[in-house]
Short mmCIF file of C-alpha atoms in Angstrom, two decimals:
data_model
loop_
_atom_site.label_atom_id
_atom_site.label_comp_id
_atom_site.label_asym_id
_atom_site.label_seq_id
_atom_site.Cartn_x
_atom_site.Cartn_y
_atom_site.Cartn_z
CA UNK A 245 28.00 -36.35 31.88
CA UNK A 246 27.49 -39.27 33.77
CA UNK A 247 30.04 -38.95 36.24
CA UNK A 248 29.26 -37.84 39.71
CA UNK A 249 28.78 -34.37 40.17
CA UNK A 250 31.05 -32.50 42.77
CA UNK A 251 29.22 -30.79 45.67
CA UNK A 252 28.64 -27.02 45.68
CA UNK A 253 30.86 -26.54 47.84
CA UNK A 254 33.83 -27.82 46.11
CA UNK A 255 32.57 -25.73 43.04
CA UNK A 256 31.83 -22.69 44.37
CA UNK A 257 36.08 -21.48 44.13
CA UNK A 258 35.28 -21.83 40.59
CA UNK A 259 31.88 -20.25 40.01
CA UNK A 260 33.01 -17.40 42.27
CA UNK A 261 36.46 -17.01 40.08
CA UNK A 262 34.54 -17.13 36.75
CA UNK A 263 32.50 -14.61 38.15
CA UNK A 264 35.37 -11.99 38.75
CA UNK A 265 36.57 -12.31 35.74
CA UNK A 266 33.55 -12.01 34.02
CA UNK A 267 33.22 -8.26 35.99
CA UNK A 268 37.12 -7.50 35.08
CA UNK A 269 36.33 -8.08 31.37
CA UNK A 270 33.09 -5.81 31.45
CA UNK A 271 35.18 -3.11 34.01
CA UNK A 272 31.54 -3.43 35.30
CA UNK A 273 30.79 -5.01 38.84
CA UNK A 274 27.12 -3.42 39.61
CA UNK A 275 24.45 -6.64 40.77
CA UNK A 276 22.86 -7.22 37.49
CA UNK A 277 26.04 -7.51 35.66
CA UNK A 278 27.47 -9.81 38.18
CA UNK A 279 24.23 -11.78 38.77
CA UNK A 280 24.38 -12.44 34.65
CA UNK A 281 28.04 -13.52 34.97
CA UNK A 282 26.71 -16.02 37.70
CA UNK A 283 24.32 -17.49 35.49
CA UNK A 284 26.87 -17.73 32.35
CA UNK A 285 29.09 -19.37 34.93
CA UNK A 286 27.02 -21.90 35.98
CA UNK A 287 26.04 -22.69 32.52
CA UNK A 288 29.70 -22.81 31.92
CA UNK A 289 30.65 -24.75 34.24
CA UNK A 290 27.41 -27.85 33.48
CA UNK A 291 28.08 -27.72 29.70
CA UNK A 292 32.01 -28.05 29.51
CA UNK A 293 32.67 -30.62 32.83
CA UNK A 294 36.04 -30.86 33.19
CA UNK A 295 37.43 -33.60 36.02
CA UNK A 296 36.92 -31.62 39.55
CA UNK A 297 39.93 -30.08 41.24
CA UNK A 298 40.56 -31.54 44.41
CA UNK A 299 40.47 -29.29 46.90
CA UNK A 300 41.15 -29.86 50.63
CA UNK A 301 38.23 -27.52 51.80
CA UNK A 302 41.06 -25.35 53.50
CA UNK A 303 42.30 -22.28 53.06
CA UNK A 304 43.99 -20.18 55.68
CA UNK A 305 44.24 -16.56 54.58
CA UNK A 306 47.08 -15.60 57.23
CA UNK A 307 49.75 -18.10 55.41
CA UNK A 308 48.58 -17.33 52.18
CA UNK A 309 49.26 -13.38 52.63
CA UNK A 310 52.93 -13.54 53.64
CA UNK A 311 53.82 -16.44 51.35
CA UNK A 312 51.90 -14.34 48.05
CA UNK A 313 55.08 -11.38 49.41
CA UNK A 314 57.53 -13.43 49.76
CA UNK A 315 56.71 -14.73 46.45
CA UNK A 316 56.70 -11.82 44.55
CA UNK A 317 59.91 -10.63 45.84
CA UNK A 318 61.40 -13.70 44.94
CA UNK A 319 59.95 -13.28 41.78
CA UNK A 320 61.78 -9.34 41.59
CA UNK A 321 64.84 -11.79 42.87
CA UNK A 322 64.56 -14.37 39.90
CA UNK A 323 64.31 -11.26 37.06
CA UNK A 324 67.21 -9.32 38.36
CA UNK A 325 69.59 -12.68 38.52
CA UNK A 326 68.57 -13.32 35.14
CA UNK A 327 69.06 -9.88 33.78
CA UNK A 328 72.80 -10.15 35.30
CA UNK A 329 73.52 -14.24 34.20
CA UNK A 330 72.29 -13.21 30.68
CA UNK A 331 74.67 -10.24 30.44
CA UNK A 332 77.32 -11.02 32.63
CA UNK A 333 77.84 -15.43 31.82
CA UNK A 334 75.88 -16.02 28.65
CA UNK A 335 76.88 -19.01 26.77
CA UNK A 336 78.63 -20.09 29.76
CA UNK A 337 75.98 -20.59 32.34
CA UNK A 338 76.25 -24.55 33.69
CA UNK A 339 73.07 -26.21 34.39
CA UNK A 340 71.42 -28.93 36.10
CA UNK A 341 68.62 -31.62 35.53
CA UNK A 342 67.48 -32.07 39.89
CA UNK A 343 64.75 -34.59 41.02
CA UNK A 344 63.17 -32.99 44.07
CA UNK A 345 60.53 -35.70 45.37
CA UNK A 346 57.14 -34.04 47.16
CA UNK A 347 55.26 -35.04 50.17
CA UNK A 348 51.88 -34.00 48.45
CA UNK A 349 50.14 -36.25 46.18
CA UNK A 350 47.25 -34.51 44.98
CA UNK A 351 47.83 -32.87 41.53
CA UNK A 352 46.56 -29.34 42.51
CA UNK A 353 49.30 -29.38 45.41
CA UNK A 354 52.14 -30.82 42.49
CA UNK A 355 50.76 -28.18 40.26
CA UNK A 356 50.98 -25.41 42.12
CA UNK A 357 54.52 -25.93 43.50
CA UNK A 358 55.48 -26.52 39.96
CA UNK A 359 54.08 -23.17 38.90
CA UNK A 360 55.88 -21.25 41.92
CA UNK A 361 59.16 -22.77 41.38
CA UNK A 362 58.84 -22.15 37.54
CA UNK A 363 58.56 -18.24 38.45
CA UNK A 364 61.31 -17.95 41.21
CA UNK A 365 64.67 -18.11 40.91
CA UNK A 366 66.57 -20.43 38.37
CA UNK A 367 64.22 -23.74 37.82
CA UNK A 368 61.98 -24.64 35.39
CA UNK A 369 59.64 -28.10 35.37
CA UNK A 370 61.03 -30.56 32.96
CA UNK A 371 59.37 -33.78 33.69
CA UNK A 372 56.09 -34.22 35.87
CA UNK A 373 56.17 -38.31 37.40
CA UNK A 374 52.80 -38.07 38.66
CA UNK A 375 52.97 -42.23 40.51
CA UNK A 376 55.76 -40.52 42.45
CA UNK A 377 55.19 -36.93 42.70
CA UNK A 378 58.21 -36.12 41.55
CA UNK A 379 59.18 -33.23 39.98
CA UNK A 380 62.12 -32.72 37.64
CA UNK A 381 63.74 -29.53 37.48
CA UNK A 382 66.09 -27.78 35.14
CA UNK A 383 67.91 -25.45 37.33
CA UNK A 384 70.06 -22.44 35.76
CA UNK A 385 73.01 -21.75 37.34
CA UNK A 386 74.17 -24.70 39.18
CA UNK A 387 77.89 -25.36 39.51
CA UNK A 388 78.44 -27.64 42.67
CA UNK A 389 76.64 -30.64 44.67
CA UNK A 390 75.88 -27.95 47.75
CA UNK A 391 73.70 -25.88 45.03
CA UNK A 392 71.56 -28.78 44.03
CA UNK A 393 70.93 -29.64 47.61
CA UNK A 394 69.81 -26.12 48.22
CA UNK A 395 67.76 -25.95 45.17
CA UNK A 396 65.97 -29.04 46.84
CA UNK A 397 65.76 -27.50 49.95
CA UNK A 398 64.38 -24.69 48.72
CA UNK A 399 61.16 -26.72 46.59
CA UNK A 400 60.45 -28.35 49.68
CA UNK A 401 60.12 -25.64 51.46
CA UNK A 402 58.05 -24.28 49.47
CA UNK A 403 55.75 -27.06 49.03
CA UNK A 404 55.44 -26.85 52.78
CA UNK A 405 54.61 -23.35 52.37
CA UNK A 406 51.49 -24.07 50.18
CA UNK A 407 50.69 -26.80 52.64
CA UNK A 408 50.07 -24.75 55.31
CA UNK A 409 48.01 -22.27 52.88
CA UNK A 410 45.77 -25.21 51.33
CA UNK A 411 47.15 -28.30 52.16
CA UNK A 412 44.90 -31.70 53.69
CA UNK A 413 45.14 -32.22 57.28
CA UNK A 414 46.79 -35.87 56.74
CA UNK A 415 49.71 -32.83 54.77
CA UNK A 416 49.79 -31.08 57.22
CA UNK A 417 50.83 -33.83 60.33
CA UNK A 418 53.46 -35.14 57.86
CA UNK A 419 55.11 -31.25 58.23
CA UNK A 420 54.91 -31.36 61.97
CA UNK A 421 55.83 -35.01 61.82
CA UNK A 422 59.04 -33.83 59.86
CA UNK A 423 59.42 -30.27 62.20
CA UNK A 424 59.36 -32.82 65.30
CA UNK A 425 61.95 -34.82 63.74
CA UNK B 212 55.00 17.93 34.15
CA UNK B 213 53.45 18.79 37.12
CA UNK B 214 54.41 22.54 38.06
CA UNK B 215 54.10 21.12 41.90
CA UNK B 216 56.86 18.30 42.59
CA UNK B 217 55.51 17.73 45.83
CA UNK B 218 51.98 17.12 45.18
CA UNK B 219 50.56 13.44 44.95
CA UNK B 220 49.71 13.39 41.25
CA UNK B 221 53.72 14.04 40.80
CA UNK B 222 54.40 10.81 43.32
CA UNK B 223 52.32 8.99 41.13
CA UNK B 224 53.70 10.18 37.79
CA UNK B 225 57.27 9.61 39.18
CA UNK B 226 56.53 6.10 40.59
CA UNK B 227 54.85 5.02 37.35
CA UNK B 228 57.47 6.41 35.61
CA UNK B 229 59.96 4.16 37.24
CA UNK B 230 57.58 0.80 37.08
CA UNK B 231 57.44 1.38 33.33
CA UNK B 232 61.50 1.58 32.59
CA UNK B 233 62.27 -1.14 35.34
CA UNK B 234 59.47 -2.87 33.00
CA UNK B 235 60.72 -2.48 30.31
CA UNK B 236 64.55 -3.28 31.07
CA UNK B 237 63.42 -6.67 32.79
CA UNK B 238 62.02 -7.45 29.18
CA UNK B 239 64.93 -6.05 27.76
CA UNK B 240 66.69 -9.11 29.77
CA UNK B 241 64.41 -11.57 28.70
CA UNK B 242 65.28 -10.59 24.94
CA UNK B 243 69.08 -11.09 25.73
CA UNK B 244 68.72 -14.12 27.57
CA UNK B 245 66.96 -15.41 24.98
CA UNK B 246 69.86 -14.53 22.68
CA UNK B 247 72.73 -15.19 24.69
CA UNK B 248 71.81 -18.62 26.29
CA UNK B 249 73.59 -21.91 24.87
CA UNK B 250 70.21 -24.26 25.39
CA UNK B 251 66.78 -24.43 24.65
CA UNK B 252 65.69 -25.24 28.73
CA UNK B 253 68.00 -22.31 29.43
CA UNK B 254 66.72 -19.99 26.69
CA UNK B 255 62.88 -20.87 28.63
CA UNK B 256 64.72 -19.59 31.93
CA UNK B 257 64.60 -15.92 30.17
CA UNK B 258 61.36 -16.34 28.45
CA UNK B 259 59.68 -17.05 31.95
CA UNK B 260 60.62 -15.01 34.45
CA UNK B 261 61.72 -11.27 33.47
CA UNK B 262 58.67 -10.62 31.66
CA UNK B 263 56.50 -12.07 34.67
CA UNK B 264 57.84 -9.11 36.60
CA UNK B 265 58.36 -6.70 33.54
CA UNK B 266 54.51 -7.06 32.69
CA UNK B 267 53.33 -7.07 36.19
CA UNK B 268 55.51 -3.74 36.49
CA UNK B 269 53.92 -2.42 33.52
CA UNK B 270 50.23 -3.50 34.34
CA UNK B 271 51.02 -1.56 37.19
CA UNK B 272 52.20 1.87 35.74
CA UNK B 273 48.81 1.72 33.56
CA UNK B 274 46.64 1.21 36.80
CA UNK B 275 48.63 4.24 38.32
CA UNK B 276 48.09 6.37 35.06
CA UNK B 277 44.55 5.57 34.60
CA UNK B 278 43.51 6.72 37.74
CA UNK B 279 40.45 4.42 38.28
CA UNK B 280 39.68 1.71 40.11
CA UNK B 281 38.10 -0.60 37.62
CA UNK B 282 40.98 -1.01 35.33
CA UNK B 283 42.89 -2.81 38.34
CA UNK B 284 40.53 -6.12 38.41
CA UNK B 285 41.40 -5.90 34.42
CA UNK B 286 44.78 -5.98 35.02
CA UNK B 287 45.27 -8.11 37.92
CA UNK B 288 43.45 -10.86 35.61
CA UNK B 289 45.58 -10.92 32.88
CA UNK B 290 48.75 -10.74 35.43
CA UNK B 291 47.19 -13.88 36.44
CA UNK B 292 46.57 -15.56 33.44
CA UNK B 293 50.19 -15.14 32.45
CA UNK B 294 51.60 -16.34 35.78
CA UNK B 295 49.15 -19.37 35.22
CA UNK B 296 49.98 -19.77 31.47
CA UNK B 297 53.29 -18.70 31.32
CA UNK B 298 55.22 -22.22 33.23
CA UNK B 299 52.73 -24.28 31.51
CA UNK B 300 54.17 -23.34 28.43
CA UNK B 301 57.13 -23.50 29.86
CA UNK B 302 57.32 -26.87 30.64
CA UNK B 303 55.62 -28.07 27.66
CA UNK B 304 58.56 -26.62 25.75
CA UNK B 305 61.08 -27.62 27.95
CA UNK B 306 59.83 -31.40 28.33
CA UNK B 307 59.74 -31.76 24.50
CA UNK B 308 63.51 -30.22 24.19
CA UNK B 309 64.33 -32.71 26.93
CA UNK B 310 62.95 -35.38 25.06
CA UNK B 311 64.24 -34.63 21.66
CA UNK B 312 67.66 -34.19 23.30
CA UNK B 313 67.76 -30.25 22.44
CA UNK B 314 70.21 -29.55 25.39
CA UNK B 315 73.98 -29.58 25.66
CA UNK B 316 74.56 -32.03 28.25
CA UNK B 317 78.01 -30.55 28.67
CA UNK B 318 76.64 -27.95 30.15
CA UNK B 319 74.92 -29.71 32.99
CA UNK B 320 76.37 -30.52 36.39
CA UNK B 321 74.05 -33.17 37.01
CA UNK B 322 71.25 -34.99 35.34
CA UNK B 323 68.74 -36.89 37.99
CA UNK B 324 66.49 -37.94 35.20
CA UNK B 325 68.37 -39.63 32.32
CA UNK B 326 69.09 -42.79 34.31
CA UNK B 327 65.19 -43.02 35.23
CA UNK B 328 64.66 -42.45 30.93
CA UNK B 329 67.17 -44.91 30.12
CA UNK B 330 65.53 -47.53 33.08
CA UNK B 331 62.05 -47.04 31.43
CA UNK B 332 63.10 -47.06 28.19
CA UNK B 333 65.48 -49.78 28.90
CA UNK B 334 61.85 -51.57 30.81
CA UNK B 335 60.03 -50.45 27.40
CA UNK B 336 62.48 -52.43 25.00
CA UNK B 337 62.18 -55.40 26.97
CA UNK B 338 58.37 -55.91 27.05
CA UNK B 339 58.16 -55.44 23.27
CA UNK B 340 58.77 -51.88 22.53
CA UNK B 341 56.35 -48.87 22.70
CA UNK B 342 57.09 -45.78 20.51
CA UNK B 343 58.24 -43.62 23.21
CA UNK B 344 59.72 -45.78 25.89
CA UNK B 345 57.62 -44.15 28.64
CA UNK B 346 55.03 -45.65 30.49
CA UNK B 347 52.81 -42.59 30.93
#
């Protein structure tokens, strides 16, 4: 307990997240309930300090709306491609182990983009080198050089994606560094 | 069944009716992926991502059914906890089948991260061995 406490600020995602769920367990979001699932939060969140998420302190609603769509159709995409490689190739799918190196080095930024390319199509974290920020990635379904390089592509594009949703400012001038290039 | 086929509880029926069997065909797919791929990291490919959408599909047909609104914060959190939970475990099963070599590298087209196993493991020999050869 004797490391520095975070600001309110940077806690507040937290507080306000434990709180929600709190009211989704109960079905029940009238004041008092959610007033006691404030209190239980903070109480929660003095007794069992975890290390404080980094955040960048912004947010910006009107990337993270189109990205969250995009995302769940690629999601839709990922299922039906694996409903047709498991039926259709089976036992003869090739693979591929791909390192795909990130601009980002804070570990919510690698974390997330590890989560969304888990869920879309065909890659799956295999090996986290946090020094580097580099993330390896089994792919499914890879058969040629041109693949892989799309496959990269594609991860850092979406890591740019999540940049612009929640990314630093020092991210986000490497992006239009790299646009201007 | 509704008498009326035009009226909105029927649109709701039907469309919940359709989230449930898409549902339940995308876990279908995870079952036969899970069956039909060669490898362990490919087998996690099919226990990932058709259920994602198959439960989120299903959540969603319950919402619909239930007719009230405070089931949906229910359901929206446990969709959330599985897309949070679901690569975590994931990768911890994948990493360890990478590790223990439960993979058929015939299989794979490339491999970017055996040579930088072999260099730290290779690193780890020379300055006296550790037990895992990895520096992390």
């Amino acid at each position: 307990m004797s490391r520095r406490r975070i600001s309110l600020r940077q806690e507040l995602p937290l507080l306000v997240w434990l709180v929600i769920v709190w009211g989704a367990l109960w079905q029940d979001f009238s004041p008092g309930n959610l007033l006691f699932g404030a209190l239980l939060a903070v109480a929660v969140a003095r007794l069992f300090y975890l290390p404080p998420v980094e955040l960048s302190g912004r947010f910006n609603i009107l990337f993270a709306i189109p990205f969250a769509l995009v995302f769940l159709g690629k999601v839709a995409a990922a299922s039906a491609q694996l409903l047709y490689l498991a039926v259709a190739r089976g036992p003869r799918v090739t693979n591929a182990v791909v390192a795909v190196p990130l601009r980002s080095r804070q570990d919510l930024m690698v974390t997330a983009t590890g989560h969304v390319i888990s869920l879309i199509p065909g890659s799956l974290v295999v090996e986290v080198d946090r020094s580097t920020s580099t993330l390896y990635l089994h792919a499914l379904n890879i058969s040629s050089a041109q693949r892989v390089q799309a496959l990269k592509q594609e991860v850092r594009s979406i890591e740019a994606g999540l940049i612009r949703i929640m990314g630093t400012k020092e991210e986000l001038e490497t992006l239009r560094m790299e646009a201007a290039a | 069944m509704n008498p009326d086929p035009t009226s909105p509880d029927a649109w709701v029926d039907m469309l919940s009716a359709v989230f449930m069997i898409v549902g339940a065909i995308m876990s279908l797919g995870a079952a036969i992926g899970l069956l039909r791929f060669p490898d362990l990291l490919s087998r996690m490919h099919a226990a990932t991502k058709p259920q994602v959408l198959g439960l989120f599909l299903l959540l969603a047909s319950i919402g619909l059914q239930m007719r009230t609104w405070w089931v949906w914060p229910v359901l929206l959190v446990a969709w959330i906890f599985q897309l949070l939970t679901a690569p975590v475990s994931a990768h911890m099963v994948g990493r360890a089948g990478y590790r223990t070599k439960h993979l058929h590298r015939e299989l794979l087209t490339s491999d970017e991260l055996e040579a930088v196993v072999q260099k730290a493991a290779a690193r780890a020999a020379r300055e006296g061995g550790s037990d895992d050869g990895r520096g992390d």
